[in-house]
Amino acid sequence: MPPAAPSWLSLDHVWLPYAQMATAPLPLPVVGATGVRIELADGRGLIDGIASWWTACHGYGHPHIRAAVAAQLDKLPHVMFAGLAHEPGYTLAARLATLLPGDLEHAFFSESGSVAVEIALKMAVQFWKNRGEERHAFIAFRHGYHGDTLGALSVTDPASGFHDALAAYRTVQRFAELPRTAVERAEFERVLAAQCHEVAAVIVEPLVQGAGGMRFHDAETLAFIRAACDRHGLLLIADEIMTGFGRTGRMVACAEAAVVPDIICLSKALTGGTLPLAATVAGTRVFDAFRSDRFDDAFMHGPTFMGNPLACAAANASLDLFEREPRLQQVAAIAAQLAAELEPCRALPGVVDVRVKGAIGVVQLATNQASALRPAFVTRGVWVRPFGDVVYLAPAFTIEREDLATLTAAVREVVTEWSQSSRGHG
């Protein structure tokens, strides 16, 4: 018999994410996490293959981040960011300005990635309003995902399966194919030319479309999007909530294409997966549109916990680790190992593709039922959470070769079993 669940674990009062509560099983009770291992209440340990939704880039409980948060807790856990200032927040804003490409120098803090996107959309609309134009539409891309709040889901591809029940509440947006080919590029130019006077911005996930299926595009595609926005006078929003802070092999994915967006959204790994924090960082052109003698031109937004000192201390400590430790070299090593050890899956019936970008490895299946494979990973001592048609790994950058090999072996075994079943040949 399986061990009894802890007394505190029930579904009486907690509403779980992305779950049908009428049929959802109890989640696995976690009592600790260190490095790349999650400790369960029954004593089992799981190697985390997805770094808690891609946040824990340095692993769990890194001593440098823990010490920074503890020290900040002793001094100042929180104070409002309106009319008052604290050193961790202002230091972090200055460090992000140095880290990010071009003139992305003006950070607006919030608590989550979805809110960071909402803020970017509001900035783009008001940018044009402050210039005397009414532009409320956005152009986003097929298979893109930008968050669960109403504005963010409005620029999330409806065909991705997110929020179908809320279709009536979406603001009407335009969706285009990522312009990879000459035909797609010509069509993208046509769309921009026809609609540019009502479009506030184009929004893109640089190089990797995350929750929409872990789909990759190259630097040339991203550079083309930037150039097309310039030709038609449009703002470009880069949603780097998933890709930022090393995941694709650069500190930000835009750097691979030498692209400077007008607004960039950051979250997830910003604090090393320790505390909630997000930043929407604007370039000078956008920021200056809000500076005037008219108060009505000001950006009227202010999350209660924006710039939380504990979260900012964690983010500063995380940036310290990127400066002191060989994180990007570790990402390159992870990429090479993922490519070698996931490649055998390509020959399996029912496998559509195997692809790797930085510390992201993907095995794409010929079915949208990959989530059914989740229990098979737990029995192998790993935490992997397939979704849609993809089984993927996105581990902490600090993972050891042996632990990563355990993860890739689990993927090969589970996908092989699936391939040999009737579903794999369906």
Coordinates of C-alpha atoms in Angstrom, one line a residue:
M1 CA 0.0 0.0 0.0
P2 CA 1.2 3.6 -0.7
P3 CA 2.1 5.5 2.4
A4 CA -0.6 7.6 4.0
A5 CA -0.8 11.3 3.0
P6 CA 0.2 13.9 5.6
S7 CA -2.7 15.1 7.7
W8 CA -2.5 18.6 6.1
L9 CA -2.9 17.3 2.6
S10 CA -6.4 17.4 1.2
L11 CA -8.3 19.0 -1.7
D12 CA -11.0 20.5 0.6
H13 CA -9.7 24.1 0.5
V14 CA -7.0 24.4 -2.1
W15 CA -7.8 25.1 -5.8
L16 CA -5.0 23.6 -7.9
P17 CA -3.6 25.1 -11.1
Y18 CA -4.4 23.6 -14.5
A19 CA -6.5 20.9 -12.8
Q20 CA -10.0 19.6 -13.0
M21 CA -10.8 19.5 -9.3
A22 CA -13.5 16.9 -9.7
T23 CA -10.9 14.3 -10.8
A24 CA -7.6 15.7 -9.8
P25 CA -5.4 13.3 -7.7
L26 CA -3.6 14.6 -4.6
P27 CA -0.4 16.3 -5.5
L28 CA 2.9 14.9 -4.1
P29 CA 3.6 16.3 -0.6
V30 CA 7.0 18.1 -0.5
V31 CA 8.8 18.7 2.7
G32 CA 12.2 20.0 1.4
A33 CA 14.3 20.7 -1.7
T34 CA 18.1 21.0 -2.0
G35 CA 20.2 21.3 -5.1
V36 CA 18.2 19.5 -7.8
R37 CA 16.4 17.1 -5.5
I38 CA 12.8 17.4 -4.1
E39 CA 12.2 15.6 -0.9
L40 CA 8.8 14.0 -0.5
A41 CA 7.0 13.5 2.8
D42 CA 7.3 9.7 2.5
G43 CA 11.1 10.0 2.3
R44 CA 11.5 9.6 -1.4
G45 CA 13.6 12.0 -3.4
L46 CA 12.9 13.2 -7.0
I47 CA 15.5 14.7 -9.3
D48 CA 13.8 17.8 -10.6
G49 CA 14.0 17.9 -14.4
I50 CA 12.1 21.2 -14.9
A51 CA 13.5 23.5 -12.1
S52 CA 10.0 24.3 -10.8
W53 CA 8.7 25.7 -14.0
W54 CA 12.1 26.9 -15.1
T55 CA 12.8 29.1 -12.1
A56 CA 15.4 27.4 -9.9
C57 CA 18.3 28.0 -12.3
H58 CA 20.9 27.6 -9.5
G59 CA 19.1 24.7 -7.9
Y60 CA 17.1 24.8 -4.6
G61 CA 18.5 26.5 -1.5
H62 CA 21.7 28.0 -2.9
P63 CA 23.5 29.3 0.2
H64 CA 24.4 32.6 -1.3
I65 CA 20.8 33.4 -2.1
R66 CA 19.6 32.1 1.2
A67 CA 22.1 34.3 3.1
A68 CA 21.1 37.4 1.1
V69 CA 17.4 36.8 1.8
A70 CA 18.0 36.1 5.5
A71 CA 20.1 39.3 5.9
Q72 CA 17.4 41.3 4.2
L73 CA 14.7 39.8 6.4
D74 CA 16.6 41.1 9.4
K75 CA 16.7 44.6 8.0
L76 CA 13.6 45.2 6.0
P77 CA 11.1 42.5 4.8
H78 CA 8.9 45.0 2.9
V79 CA 8.0 48.6 2.4
M80 CA 5.8 50.2 -0.3
F81 CA 7.7 51.3 -3.4
A82 CA 5.6 54.5 -3.9
G83 CA 7.3 57.5 -2.2
L84 CA 9.7 55.3 -0.4
A85 CA 12.9 53.6 -1.7
H86 CA 15.2 50.8 -0.6
E87 CA 18.6 49.8 -1.7
P88 CA 17.9 46.2 -3.0
G89 CA 15.4 47.5 -5.5
Y90 CA 17.4 50.4 -6.8
T91 CA 20.5 48.3 -7.0
L92 CA 18.7 45.6 -8.9
A93 CA 17.2 48.1 -11.4
A94 CA 20.7 49.5 -12.1
R95 CA 22.2 46.0 -12.5
L96 CA 19.4 45.0 -15.0
A97 CA 20.2 48.2 -17.0
T98 CA 23.8 47.1 -17.2
L99 CA 22.9 43.5 -18.1
L100 CA 20.3 44.1 -20.7
P101 CA 21.2 45.1 -24.3
G102 CA 20.9 48.6 -25.7
D103 CA 19.0 51.2 -23.8
L104 CA 16.7 49.0 -21.8
E105 CA 17.3 51.0 -18.6
H106 CA 14.0 51.6 -16.9
A107 CA 12.7 48.8 -14.7
F108 CA 9.1 48.6 -13.5
F109 CA 8.8 45.8 -10.9
S110 CA 5.8 43.5 -10.2
E111 CA 5.3 40.0 -8.8
S112 CA 4.7 37.6 -11.7
G113 CA 5.4 37.1 -15.3
S114 CA 1.7 37.5 -16.4
V115 CA 1.6 40.8 -14.7
A116 CA 4.9 41.9 -16.3
V117 CA 3.2 41.2 -19.7
E118 CA 0.1 43.1 -18.6
I119 CA 2.3 46.1 -17.7
A120 CA 4.1 45.9 -21.1
L121 CA 0.8 45.9 -23.0
K122 CA -0.4 48.9 -21.0
M123 CA 2.9 50.7 -21.6
A124 CA 2.6 50.1 -25.3
V125 CA -1.0 51.4 -25.5
Q126 CA -0.3 54.5 -23.4
F127 CA 3.0 55.1 -25.3
W128 CA 0.9 55.8 -28.4
K129 CA -1.9 57.7 -26.5
N130 CA 0.7 60.0 -25.0
R131 CA 1.8 60.7 -28.6
G132 CA -1.7 61.5 -29.6
E133 CA -2.7 58.2 -31.2
E134 CA -5.2 55.5 -30.2
R135 CA -3.7 52.1 -30.8
H136 CA -5.2 49.1 -28.9
A137 CA -4.3 46.1 -31.0
F138 CA -1.3 43.8 -30.7
I139 CA 0.2 41.3 -33.1
A140 CA 1.3 38.0 -31.5
F141 CA 2.4 34.7 -32.9
R142 CA 0.8 31.3 -33.4
H143 CA 1.7 28.8 -30.6
G144 CA 2.7 31.7 -28.3
Y145 CA 1.9 31.8 -24.6
H146 CA 2.2 35.0 -22.5
G147 CA 0.3 34.3 -19.3
D148 CA -3.0 33.6 -17.6
T149 CA -4.4 37.1 -16.9
L150 CA -6.9 38.6 -19.3
G151 CA -4.6 40.8 -21.3
A152 CA -1.8 38.3 -21.4
L153 CA -4.2 35.5 -22.5
S154 CA -5.5 37.8 -25.2
V155 CA -2.1 37.7 -26.9
T156 CA -1.8 33.9 -26.3
D157 CA -2.7 31.8 -29.3
P158 CA -6.3 30.5 -28.7
A159 CA -5.4 27.3 -30.5
S160 CA -2.8 26.5 -27.8
G161 CA -5.6 25.1 -25.6
F162 CA -5.3 27.7 -22.8
H163 CA -8.4 29.5 -21.6
D164 CA -10.9 28.3 -24.2
A165 CA -13.7 29.0 -21.7
L166 CA -12.7 32.6 -21.6
A167 CA -12.7 33.2 -25.3
A168 CA -15.5 35.8 -25.1
Y169 CA -13.4 37.9 -22.7
R170 CA -10.4 38.1 -24.9
T171 CA -9.7 41.4 -26.5
V172 CA -9.5 40.8 -30.3
Q173 CA -5.9 40.5 -31.4
R174 CA -4.1 39.5 -34.5
F175 CA -2.0 36.3 -34.7
A176 CA 0.6 35.6 -37.3
E177 CA 2.9 32.8 -38.2
L178 CA 6.5 33.2 -37.0
P179 CA 8.1 34.5 -40.2
R180 CA 10.7 31.8 -40.8
T181 CA 10.3 31.3 -44.5
A182 CA 10.3 33.8 -47.4
V183 CA 6.5 33.3 -47.8
E184 CA 5.8 33.8 -44.1
R185 CA 8.0 36.9 -44.1
A186 CA 6.2 38.4 -47.0
E187 CA 2.8 37.7 -45.3
F188 CA 4.1 39.2 -42.0
E189 CA 5.1 42.4 -43.9
R190 CA 1.7 42.5 -45.5
V191 CA -0.1 42.2 -42.2
L192 CA 2.1 44.9 -40.6
A193 CA 1.6 47.3 -43.6
A194 CA -2.2 46.8 -43.5
Q195 CA -2.7 47.1 -39.7
C196 CA 0.3 49.1 -38.4
H197 CA -1.8 52.3 -37.7
E198 CA -4.0 50.4 -35.2
V199 CA -1.3 48.1 -33.7
A200 CA 0.5 49.2 -30.5
A201 CA 3.1 46.5 -30.5
V202 CA 4.3 43.1 -31.7
I203 CA 4.9 40.6 -28.8
V204 CA 7.2 37.6 -29.2
E205 CA 8.9 35.0 -27.1
P206 CA 12.5 35.2 -28.4
L207 CA 13.9 31.9 -29.7
V208 CA 11.7 29.6 -27.6
Q209 CA 7.9 29.6 -27.4
G210 CA 7.6 27.9 -24.0
A211 CA 4.2 26.8 -22.7
G212 CA 2.8 26.8 -26.3
G213 CA 4.9 23.7 -27.1
M214 CA 8.6 24.4 -26.6
R215 CA 8.9 25.5 -30.2
F216 CA 12.2 27.0 -31.3
H217 CA 13.0 29.6 -34.0
D218 CA 16.4 31.0 -35.0
A219 CA 18.1 34.3 -34.4
E220 CA 17.5 35.4 -38.0
T221 CA 13.7 35.1 -37.5
L222 CA 13.9 37.3 -34.4
A223 CA 16.1 39.8 -36.2
F224 CA 13.6 39.9 -39.1
I225 CA 10.8 40.6 -36.7
R226 CA 12.7 43.5 -35.1
A227 CA 13.6 45.0 -38.5
A228 CA 10.0 44.6 -39.7
C229 CA 8.8 46.5 -36.6
D230 CA 11.2 49.2 -37.3
R231 CA 10.1 49.5 -41.0
H232 CA 6.5 50.0 -39.9
G233 CA 7.2 52.1 -36.8
L234 CA 5.9 49.5 -34.3
L235 CA 7.1 48.7 -30.8
L236 CA 8.5 45.3 -30.1
I237 CA 7.8 43.6 -26.7
A238 CA 10.1 40.6 -25.9
D239 CA 8.6 38.2 -23.4
E240 CA 11.7 36.7 -21.9
I241 CA 10.0 35.4 -18.8
M242 CA 10.9 31.8 -19.7
T243 CA 14.1 32.5 -21.8
G244 CA 15.8 35.1 -19.6
F245 CA 18.7 34.4 -17.3
G246 CA 20.7 31.8 -19.2
R247 CA 18.1 29.3 -20.3
T248 CA 18.9 29.5 -24.0
G249 CA 22.6 30.0 -23.5
R250 CA 22.7 33.7 -23.2
M251 CA 21.7 36.0 -20.3
V252 CA 18.8 37.0 -22.5
A253 CA 17.7 35.3 -25.7
C254 CA 17.5 38.6 -27.6
A255 CA 21.3 38.9 -27.4
E256 CA 21.8 35.9 -29.7
A257 CA 20.2 38.0 -32.5
A258 CA 21.7 41.3 -31.4
V259 CA 18.1 42.5 -31.0
V260 CA 17.1 45.3 -28.7
P261 CA 13.3 45.3 -28.0
D262 CA 11.5 48.4 -26.9
I263 CA 10.2 46.6 -23.8
I264 CA 11.4 43.3 -22.2
C265 CA 9.5 41.2 -19.6
L266 CA 11.5 39.2 -17.1
S267 CA 10.5 36.9 -14.2
K268 CA 10.9 33.2 -13.3
A269 CA 14.7 32.8 -12.9
L270 CA 15.1 36.5 -11.9
T271 CA 15.3 35.5 -8.3
G272 CA 16.8 32.1 -8.9
G273 CA 13.4 30.6 -8.2
T274 CA 13.4 31.8 -4.6
L275 CA 10.7 34.5 -4.4
P276 CA 8.1 36.0 -6.7
L277 CA 9.4 39.0 -8.7
A278 CA 9.1 40.3 -12.2
A279 CA 10.4 43.3 -14.1
T280 CA 9.1 45.1 -17.2
V281 CA 12.0 47.0 -18.5
A282 CA 11.5 49.8 -21.1
G283 CA 13.9 51.5 -23.5
T284 CA 14.5 55.2 -23.5
R285 CA 12.0 55.9 -26.4
V286 CA 9.2 54.3 -24.4
F287 CA 10.2 55.8 -21.1
D288 CA 10.5 59.3 -22.5
A289 CA 7.0 59.2 -23.9
F290 CA 5.7 59.2 -20.3
R291 CA 7.8 62.2 -19.2
S292 CA 6.0 65.5 -19.5
D293 CA 4.5 68.4 -17.6
R294 CA 1.1 66.6 -17.7
F295 CA 0.4 64.2 -14.8
D296 CA -2.1 62.4 -17.1
D297 CA 0.9 61.2 -19.1
A298 CA 2.3 59.3 -16.1
F299 CA 2.1 55.5 -16.0
M300 CA -0.7 54.7 -13.6
H301 CA 0.1 51.3 -12.3
G302 CA 1.5 50.1 -8.9
P303 CA 1.4 46.5 -7.6
T304 CA 1.2 46.5 -3.8
F305 CA 4.3 44.3 -3.4
M306 CA 6.3 45.7 -6.3
G307 CA 10.0 45.8 -5.7
N308 CA 9.7 43.7 -2.5
P309 CA 13.1 44.0 -0.7
L310 CA 13.4 40.3 0.0
A311 CA 12.7 39.4 -3.6
C312 CA 15.1 42.1 -4.9
A313 CA 17.8 40.8 -2.5
A314 CA 17.3 37.3 -3.9
A315 CA 17.6 38.7 -7.5
N316 CA 20.8 40.5 -6.7
A317 CA 22.2 37.4 -5.2
S318 CA 21.2 35.4 -8.2
L319 CA 23.0 37.9 -10.5
D320 CA 26.0 37.6 -8.3
L321 CA 26.1 33.9 -9.0
F322 CA 25.9 34.5 -12.8
E323 CA 28.9 36.8 -12.4
R324 CA 30.9 34.5 -10.1
E325 CA 30.1 31.0 -11.3
P326 CA 30.3 29.5 -14.8
R327 CA 26.5 29.3 -15.4
L328 CA 26.6 29.8 -19.2
Q329 CA 29.3 27.2 -19.6
Q330 CA 27.2 24.9 -17.6
V331 CA 24.3 25.6 -19.9
A332 CA 26.4 24.7 -22.9
A333 CA 27.5 21.4 -21.3
I334 CA 23.8 20.6 -20.5
A335 CA 22.9 21.3 -24.1
A336 CA 25.5 18.9 -25.4
Q337 CA 24.5 16.2 -23.0
L338 CA 20.8 16.7 -23.8
A339 CA 21.4 16.5 -27.5
A340 CA 23.4 13.3 -27.3
E341 CA 21.2 11.5 -24.8
L342 CA 17.8 12.4 -26.1
E343 CA 18.7 11.8 -29.8
P344 CA 17.9 8.0 -29.7
C345 CA 14.2 8.9 -29.2
R346 CA 14.1 10.3 -32.7
A347 CA 14.0 6.8 -34.1
L348 CA 11.0 5.7 -32.1
P349 CA 7.6 5.4 -33.8
G350 CA 5.4 8.2 -32.9
V351 CA 8.2 10.7 -32.1
V352 CA 7.8 13.8 -34.3
D353 CA 11.0 15.6 -33.3
V354 CA 13.9 15.8 -30.9
R355 CA 15.4 19.3 -30.3
V356 CA 17.6 21.1 -27.9
K357 CA 18.2 24.8 -27.2
G358 CA 20.5 25.7 -24.3
A359 CA 19.3 23.9 -21.2
I360 CA 16.0 22.9 -22.8
G361 CA 15.6 19.4 -24.3
V362 CA 12.4 18.4 -26.1
V363 CA 10.9 15.2 -27.4
Q364 CA 7.8 15.9 -29.4
L365 CA 5.2 13.2 -29.7
A366 CA 2.5 12.6 -32.3
T367 CA -0.2 13.0 -29.6
N368 CA -1.5 15.7 -27.4
Q369 CA -1.7 13.4 -24.4
A370 CA 1.8 13.6 -23.1
S371 CA 0.5 14.7 -19.7
A372 CA -0.6 11.1 -19.2
L373 CA 3.0 10.0 -18.9
R374 CA 3.7 12.0 -15.7
P375 CA 3.2 9.2 -13.2
A376 CA 5.8 7.0 -15.1
F377 CA 8.5 9.6 -14.3
V378 CA 7.7 9.7 -10.6
T379 CA 8.1 5.9 -10.4
R380 CA 11.6 6.4 -11.8
G381 CA 12.6 8.9 -9.2
V382 CA 12.4 12.0 -11.3
W383 CA 10.1 15.0 -11.6
V384 CA 9.2 15.7 -15.2
R385 CA 5.9 17.3 -16.2
P386 CA 5.1 16.6 -19.9
F387 CA 2.3 18.7 -21.5
G388 CA 0.5 18.9 -24.8
D389 CA 2.6 16.8 -27.2
V390 CA 6.0 17.4 -25.6
V391 CA 8.2 15.6 -23.0
Y392 CA 10.8 18.1 -22.1
L393 CA 13.7 18.8 -19.6
A394 CA 14.7 22.2 -18.4
P395 CA 16.9 21.4 -15.3
A396 CA 18.8 23.7 -13.0
F397 CA 22.1 24.8 -14.5
T398 CA 24.0 23.3 -11.6
I399 CA 22.8 19.8 -12.3
E400 CA 25.6 17.1 -12.2
R401 CA 26.2 14.9 -15.3
E402 CA 25.0 11.8 -13.5
D403 CA 21.7 13.4 -12.4
L404 CA 21.1 14.7 -15.9
A405 CA 21.8 11.2 -17.3
T406 CA 19.2 9.8 -14.9
L407 CA 16.7 12.3 -16.3
T408 CA 17.5 11.6 -20.0
A409 CA 17.4 7.9 -19.3
A410 CA 13.9 8.3 -17.8
V411 CA 12.8 10.2 -20.8
R412 CA 14.1 7.5 -23.2
E413 CA 12.5 4.7 -21.2
V414 CA 9.1 6.4 -20.8
V415 CA 8.9 7.5 -24.4
T416 CA 10.0 4.0 -25.5
E417 CA 7.2 2.4 -23.5
W418 CA 4.7 4.9 -24.9
S419 CA 6.0 4.2 -28.4
Q420 CA 5.5 0.5 -28.0
S421 CA 2.0 0.9 -26.8
S422 CA -1.0 1.3 -29.0
R423 CA -0.9 5.1 -28.5
G424 CA 2.6 5.2 -29.9
H425 CA 1.5 3.6 -33.1
G426 CA -1.8 5.4 -33.3

